[in-house]
Tab-separated table of C-alpha atoms in Angstrom:
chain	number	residue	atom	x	y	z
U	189	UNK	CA	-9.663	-14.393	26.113
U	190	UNK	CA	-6.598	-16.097	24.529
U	191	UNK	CA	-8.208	-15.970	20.809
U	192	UNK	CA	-8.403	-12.297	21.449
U	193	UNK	CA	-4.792	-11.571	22.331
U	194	UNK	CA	-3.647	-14.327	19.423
U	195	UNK	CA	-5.692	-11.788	16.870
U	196	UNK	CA	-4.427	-8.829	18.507
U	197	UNK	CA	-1.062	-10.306	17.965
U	198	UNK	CA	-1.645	-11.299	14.303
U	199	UNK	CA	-3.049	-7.611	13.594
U	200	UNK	CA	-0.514	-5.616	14.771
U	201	UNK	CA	2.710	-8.295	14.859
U	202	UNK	CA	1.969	-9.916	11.522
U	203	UNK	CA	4.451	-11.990	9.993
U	204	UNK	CA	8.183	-11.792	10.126
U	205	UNK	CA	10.142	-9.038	8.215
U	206	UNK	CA	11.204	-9.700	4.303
U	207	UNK	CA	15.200	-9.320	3.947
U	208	UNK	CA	15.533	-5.850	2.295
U	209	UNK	CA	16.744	-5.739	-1.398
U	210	UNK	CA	20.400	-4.230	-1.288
U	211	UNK	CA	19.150	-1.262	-3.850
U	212	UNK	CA	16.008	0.340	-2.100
U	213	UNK	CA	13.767	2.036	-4.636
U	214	UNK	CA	13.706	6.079	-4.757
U	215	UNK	CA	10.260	6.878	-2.728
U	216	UNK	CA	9.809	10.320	-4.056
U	217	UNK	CA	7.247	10.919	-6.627
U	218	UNK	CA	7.039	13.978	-8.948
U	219	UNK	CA	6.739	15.574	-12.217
U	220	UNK	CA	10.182	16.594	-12.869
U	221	UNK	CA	9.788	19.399	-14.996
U	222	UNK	CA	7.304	20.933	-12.804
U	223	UNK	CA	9.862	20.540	-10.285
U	224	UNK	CA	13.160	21.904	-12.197
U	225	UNK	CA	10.583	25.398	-12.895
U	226	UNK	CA	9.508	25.655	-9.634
U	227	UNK	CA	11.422	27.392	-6.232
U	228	UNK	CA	9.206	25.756	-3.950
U	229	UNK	CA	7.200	22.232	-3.147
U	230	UNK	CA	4.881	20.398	-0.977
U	231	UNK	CA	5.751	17.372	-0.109
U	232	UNK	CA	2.876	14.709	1.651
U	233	UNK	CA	4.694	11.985	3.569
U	234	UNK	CA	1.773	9.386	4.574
U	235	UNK	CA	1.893	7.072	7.759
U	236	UNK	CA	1.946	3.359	8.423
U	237	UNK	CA	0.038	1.050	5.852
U	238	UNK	CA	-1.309	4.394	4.206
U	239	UNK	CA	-1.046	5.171	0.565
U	240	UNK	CA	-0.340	8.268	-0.993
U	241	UNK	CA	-3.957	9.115	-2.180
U	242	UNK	CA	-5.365	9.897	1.173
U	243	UNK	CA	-3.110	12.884	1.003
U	244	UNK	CA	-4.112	14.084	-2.447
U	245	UNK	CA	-5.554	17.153	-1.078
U	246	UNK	CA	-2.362	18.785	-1.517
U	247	UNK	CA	-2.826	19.396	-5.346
U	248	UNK	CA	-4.623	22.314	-4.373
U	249	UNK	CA	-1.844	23.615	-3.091
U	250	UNK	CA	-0.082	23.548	-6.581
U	251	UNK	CA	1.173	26.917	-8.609
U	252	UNK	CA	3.299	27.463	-11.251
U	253	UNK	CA	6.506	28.325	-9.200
U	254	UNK	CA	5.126	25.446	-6.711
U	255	UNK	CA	5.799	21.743	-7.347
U	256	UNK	CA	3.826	18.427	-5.757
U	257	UNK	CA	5.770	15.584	-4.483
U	258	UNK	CA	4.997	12.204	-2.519
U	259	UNK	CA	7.090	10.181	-0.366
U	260	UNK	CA	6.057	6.613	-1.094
U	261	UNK	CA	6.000	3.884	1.944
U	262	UNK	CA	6.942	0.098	0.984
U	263	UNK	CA	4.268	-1.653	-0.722
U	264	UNK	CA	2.077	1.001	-1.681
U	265	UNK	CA	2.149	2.962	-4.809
U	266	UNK	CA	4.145	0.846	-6.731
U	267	UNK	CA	6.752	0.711	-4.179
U	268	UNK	CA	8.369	-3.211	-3.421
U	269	UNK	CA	6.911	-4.200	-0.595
U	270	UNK	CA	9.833	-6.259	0.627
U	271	UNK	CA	11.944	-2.738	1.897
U	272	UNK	CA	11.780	-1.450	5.546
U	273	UNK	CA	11.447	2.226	6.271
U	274	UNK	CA	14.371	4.017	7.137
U	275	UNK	CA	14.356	7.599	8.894
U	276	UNK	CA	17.285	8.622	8.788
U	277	UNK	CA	17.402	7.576	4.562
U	278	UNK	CA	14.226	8.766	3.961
U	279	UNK	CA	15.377	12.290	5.273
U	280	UNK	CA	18.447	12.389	3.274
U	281	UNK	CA	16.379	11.576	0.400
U	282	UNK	CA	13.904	14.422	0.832
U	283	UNK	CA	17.159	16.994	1.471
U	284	UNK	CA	18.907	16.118	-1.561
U	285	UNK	CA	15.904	16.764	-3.550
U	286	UNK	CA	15.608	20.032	-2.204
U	287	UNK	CA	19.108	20.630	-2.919
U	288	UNK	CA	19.039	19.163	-6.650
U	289	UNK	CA	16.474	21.907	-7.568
U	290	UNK	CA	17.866	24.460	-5.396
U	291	UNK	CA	14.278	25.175	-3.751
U	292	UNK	CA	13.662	28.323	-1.921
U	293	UNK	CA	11.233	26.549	0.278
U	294	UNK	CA	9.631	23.040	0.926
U	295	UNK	CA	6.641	22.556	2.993
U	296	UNK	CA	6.938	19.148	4.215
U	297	UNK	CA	3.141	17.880	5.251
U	298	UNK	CA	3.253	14.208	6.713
U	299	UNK	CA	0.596	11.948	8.555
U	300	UNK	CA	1.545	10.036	12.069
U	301	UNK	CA	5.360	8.340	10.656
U	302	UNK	CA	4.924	10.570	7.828
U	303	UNK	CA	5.418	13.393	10.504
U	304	UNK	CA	8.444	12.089	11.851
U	305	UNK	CA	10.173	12.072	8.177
U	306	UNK	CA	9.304	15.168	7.809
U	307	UNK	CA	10.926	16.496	11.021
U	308	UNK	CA	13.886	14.097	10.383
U	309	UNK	CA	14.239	15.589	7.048
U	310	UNK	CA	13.773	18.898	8.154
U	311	UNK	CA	16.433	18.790	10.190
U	312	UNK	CA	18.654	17.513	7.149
U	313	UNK	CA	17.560	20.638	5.008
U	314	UNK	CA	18.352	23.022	8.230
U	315	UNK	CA	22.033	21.619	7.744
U	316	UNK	CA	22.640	21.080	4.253
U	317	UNK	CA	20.303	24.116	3.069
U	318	UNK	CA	20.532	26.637	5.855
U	319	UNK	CA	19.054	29.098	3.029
U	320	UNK	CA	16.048	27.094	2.613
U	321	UNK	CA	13.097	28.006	4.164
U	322	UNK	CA	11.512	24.711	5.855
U	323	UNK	CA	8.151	24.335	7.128
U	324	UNK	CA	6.444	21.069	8.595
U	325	UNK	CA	2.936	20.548	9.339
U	326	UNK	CA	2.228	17.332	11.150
U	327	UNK	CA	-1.190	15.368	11.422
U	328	UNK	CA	-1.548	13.031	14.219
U	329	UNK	CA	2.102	12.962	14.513
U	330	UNK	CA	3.913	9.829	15.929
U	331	UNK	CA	6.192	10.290	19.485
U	332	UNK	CA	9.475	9.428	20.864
U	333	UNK	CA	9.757	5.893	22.180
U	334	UNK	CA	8.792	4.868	23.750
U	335	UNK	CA	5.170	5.908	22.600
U	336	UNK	CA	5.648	3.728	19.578
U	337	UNK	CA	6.132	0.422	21.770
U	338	UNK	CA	3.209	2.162	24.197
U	339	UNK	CA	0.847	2.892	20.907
U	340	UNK	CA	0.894	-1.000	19.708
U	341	UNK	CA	-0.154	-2.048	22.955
U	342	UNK	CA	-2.841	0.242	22.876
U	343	UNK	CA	-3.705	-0.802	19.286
U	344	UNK	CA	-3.979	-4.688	20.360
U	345	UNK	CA	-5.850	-3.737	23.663
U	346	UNK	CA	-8.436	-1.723	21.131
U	347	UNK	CA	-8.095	-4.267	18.540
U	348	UNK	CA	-9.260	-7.164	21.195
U	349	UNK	CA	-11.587	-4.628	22.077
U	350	UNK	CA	-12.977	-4.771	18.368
U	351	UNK	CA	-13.005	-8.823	18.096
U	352	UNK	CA	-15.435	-8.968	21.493
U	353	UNK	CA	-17.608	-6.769	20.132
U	354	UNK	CA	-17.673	-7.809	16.449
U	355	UNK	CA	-17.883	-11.192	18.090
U	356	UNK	CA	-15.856	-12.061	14.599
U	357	UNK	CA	-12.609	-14.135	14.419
U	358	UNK	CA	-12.464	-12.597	11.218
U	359	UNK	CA	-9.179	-9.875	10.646
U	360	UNK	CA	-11.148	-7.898	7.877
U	361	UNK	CA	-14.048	-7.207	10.492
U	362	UNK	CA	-12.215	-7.021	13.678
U	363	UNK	CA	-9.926	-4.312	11.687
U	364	UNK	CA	-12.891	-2.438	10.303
U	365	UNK	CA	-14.632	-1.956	13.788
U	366	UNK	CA	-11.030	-0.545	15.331
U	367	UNK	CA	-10.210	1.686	12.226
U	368	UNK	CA	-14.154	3.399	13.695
U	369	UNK	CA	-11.849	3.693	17.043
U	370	UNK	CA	-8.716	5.138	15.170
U	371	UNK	CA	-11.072	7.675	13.175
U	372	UNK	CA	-13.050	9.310	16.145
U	373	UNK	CA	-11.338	7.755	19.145
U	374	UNK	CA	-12.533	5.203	21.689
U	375	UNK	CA	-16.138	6.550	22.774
U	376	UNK	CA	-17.324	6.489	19.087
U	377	UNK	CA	-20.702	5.186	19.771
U	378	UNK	CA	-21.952	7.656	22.259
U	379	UNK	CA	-23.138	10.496	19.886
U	380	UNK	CA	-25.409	8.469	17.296
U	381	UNK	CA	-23.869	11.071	14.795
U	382	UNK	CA	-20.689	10.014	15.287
U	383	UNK	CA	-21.268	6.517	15.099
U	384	UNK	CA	-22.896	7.116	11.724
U	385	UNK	CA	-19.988	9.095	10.692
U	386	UNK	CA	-17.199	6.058	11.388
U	387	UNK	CA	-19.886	4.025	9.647
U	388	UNK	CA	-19.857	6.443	6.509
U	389	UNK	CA	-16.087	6.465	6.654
U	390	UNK	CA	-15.646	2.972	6.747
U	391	UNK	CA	-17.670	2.546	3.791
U	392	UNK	CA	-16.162	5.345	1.725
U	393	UNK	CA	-12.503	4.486	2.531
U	394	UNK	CA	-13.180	0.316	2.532
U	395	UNK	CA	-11.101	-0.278	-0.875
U	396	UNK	CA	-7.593	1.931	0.871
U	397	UNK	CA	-7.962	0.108	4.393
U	398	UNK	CA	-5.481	-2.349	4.544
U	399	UNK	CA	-4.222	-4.945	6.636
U	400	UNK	CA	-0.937	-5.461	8.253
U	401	UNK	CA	-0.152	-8.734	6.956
U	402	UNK	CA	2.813	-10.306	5.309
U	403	UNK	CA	5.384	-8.036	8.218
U	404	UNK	CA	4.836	-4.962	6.774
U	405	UNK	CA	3.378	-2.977	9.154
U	406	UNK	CA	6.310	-4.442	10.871
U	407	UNK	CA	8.672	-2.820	8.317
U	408	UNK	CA	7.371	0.690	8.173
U	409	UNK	CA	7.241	1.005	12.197
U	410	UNK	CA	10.563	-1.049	12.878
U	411	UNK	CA	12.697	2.232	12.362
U	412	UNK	CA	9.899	4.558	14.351
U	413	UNK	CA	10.178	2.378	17.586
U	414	UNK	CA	13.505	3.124	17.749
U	415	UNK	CA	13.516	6.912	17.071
U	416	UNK	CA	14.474	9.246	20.145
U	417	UNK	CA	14.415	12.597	18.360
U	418	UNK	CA	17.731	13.362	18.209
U	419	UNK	CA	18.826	17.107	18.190
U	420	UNK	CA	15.743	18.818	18.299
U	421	UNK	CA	17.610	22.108	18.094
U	422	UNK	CA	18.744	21.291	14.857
U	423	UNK	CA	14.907	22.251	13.473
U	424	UNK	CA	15.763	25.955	14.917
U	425	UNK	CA	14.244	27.877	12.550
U	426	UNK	CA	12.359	25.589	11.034
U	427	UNK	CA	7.975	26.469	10.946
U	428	UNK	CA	6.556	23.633	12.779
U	429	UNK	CA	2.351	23.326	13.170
U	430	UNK	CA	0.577	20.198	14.166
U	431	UNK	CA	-2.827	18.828	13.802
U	432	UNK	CA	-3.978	16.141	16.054
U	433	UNK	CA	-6.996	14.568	17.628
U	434	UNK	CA	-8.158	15.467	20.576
U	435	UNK	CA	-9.563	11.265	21.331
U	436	UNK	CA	-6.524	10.494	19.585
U	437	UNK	CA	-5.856	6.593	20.400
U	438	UNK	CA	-2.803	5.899	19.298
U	439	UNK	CA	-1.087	8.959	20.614
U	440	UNK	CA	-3.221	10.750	23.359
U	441	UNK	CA	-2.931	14.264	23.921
U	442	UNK	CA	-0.787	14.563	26.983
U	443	UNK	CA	2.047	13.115	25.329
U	444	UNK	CA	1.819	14.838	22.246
U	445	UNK	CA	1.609	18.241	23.946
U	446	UNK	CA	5.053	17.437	25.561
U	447	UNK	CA	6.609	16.427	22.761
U	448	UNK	CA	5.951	19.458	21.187
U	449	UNK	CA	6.842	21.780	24.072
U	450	UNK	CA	10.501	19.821	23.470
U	451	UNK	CA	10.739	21.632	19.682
U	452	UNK	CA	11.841	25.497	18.951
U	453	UNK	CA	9.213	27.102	18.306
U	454	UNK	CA	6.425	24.525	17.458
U	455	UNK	CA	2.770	25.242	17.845
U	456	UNK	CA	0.090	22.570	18.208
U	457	UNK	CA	-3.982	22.227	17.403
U	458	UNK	CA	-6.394	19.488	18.889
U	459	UNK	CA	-9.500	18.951	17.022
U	460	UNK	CA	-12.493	18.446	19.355
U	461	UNK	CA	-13.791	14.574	18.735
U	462	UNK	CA	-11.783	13.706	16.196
U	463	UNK	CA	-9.154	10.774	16.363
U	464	UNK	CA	-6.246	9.655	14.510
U	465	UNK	CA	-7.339	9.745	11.147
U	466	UNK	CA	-8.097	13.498	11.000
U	467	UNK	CA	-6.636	13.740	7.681
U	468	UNK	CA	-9.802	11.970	6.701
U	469	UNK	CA	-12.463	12.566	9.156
U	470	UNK	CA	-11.495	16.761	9.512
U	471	UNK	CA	-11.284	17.923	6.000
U	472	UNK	CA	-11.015	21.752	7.175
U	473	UNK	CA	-7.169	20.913	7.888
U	474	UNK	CA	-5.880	20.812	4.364
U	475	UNK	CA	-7.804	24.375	4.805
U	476	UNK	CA	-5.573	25.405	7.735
U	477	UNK	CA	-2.513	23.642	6.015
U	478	UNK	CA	-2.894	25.994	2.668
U	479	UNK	CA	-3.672	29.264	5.071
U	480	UNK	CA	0.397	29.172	5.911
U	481	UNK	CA	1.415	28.502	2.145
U	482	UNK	CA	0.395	31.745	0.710
């Protein structure tokens, strides 16, 4: 049993964190002059050891009066890897771009810690913007600690959980077998269909699944564990929808339905059999997501 809770360890703890460089990089990605003609944008904020392309989808969503933006984590996307996320700066970022081009609105669509941005910086925008209309949809949001703290020790127990029955020392296998867990939640091989599905998703997705090695998954969850959600009033006003799994094992229902109950106004939608990864595995969501744009 100890090699399993040493690998669980190594997954989810790797390494020790990089100093940061004393000028972070700007994580915001755009085309400027779509930006400067529009008076409103989407902006996709992706979660922990997640690059930008799963959230692609958005393009759709783009008009001639509506830009496309990206909020980059560290080391993905030509980010450096070496930086740390930061809520509270990665909100302020996102309001002063909203107040640079003077948009009318910004839908602000983020993924697990990408959700939490997005409410952070909402919140920033309410303030700084009041005229602004702000809208977040969240998919498989993160929690309040302590549900971060709570969601890595579920991660190791299902990561273990993954090494016994990989039987596999190796980190590329163990982590393939629990990303079948995060994608369509822990009973995944009791409908034969949905076993085949994690298998077909593994295999589509194997090139963007990465490991947390090297402290970053460290880095871009540091910040998260720590967040309390301060001043929920302050997103009065605000449009808040989220989209989460209903096997979700990372953060389970229960939780997530209080959470939400503690913001003005916010509605909520659990997908039937789906997990964490519904951004992925439920493609009908960036359907509901554009229903609230037009």
């Amino acid at each position: 049993m100890r090699w399993l809770c040493a690998l669980a360890a190594a997954l989810w703890l790797a390494g020790c964190a990089v100093p940061e460089a004393s000028a972070p990089s700007d994580p915001l990605i755009y085309d400027a002059k779509a930006m400067a003609r529009a008076d409103s944008a989407v902006l996709a904020i992706p979660g922990a050891m997640t690059s930008i392309r799963v959230l692609t989808p958005i393009e759709r969503f783009a008009r001639p009066n509506r830009a496309i933006a990206y909020f980059r984590l560290p080391g993905f996307d030509g980010r450096p890897s070496a930086e740390s996320v930061d809520l509270d700066r990665a909100a302020a970022r996102i309001a002063r771009l909203v107040q640079t081009y003077k948009l009318k609105r910004i839908d602000l669509v983020g993924h697990s810690t990408g959700a939490v941005i997005a409410l952070e910086a909402a919140k920033d925008i309410r303030m700084l913007s009041p005229d602004t209309d702000v809208r977040v949809s969240g998919i498989s949001t993160a929690l309040p600690a302590p549900q971060p703290i709570l969601a890595g020790l579920r991660g190791a127990a299902g990561t273990a959980a993954a090494a016994a029955r990989t039987r596999s020392l190796n980190p590329r296998k163990v982590w393939l077998e629990y990303y079948r867990r995060l994608a369509y939640g822990p009973n995944v091989e009791e409908a034969p269909e949905t076993a085949r599905a994690a298998d077909a998703l593994v295999a589509a997705n194997n090139d963007r699944i990465e490991l947390p090695e090297n402290g970053l998954y460290r880095r871009h969850t540091r910040d998260l564990r720590r967040w309390t959600n301060p001043d929920p009033e302050a997103l009065s006003g605000t449009r808040i929808m989220f989209y989460h799994g209903a096997v979700d094992p990372v953060f389970p229902p229960k939780p997530t339905q209080r959470f939400v109950n503690t913001l003005p106004g916010a509605g909520i939608t659990f997908i039937d059999g789906h997990g964490h990864l519904i951004l992925l595995t439920y493609p009908k969501v960036w359907d509901q997501i554009g229903a609230t744009l037009d």
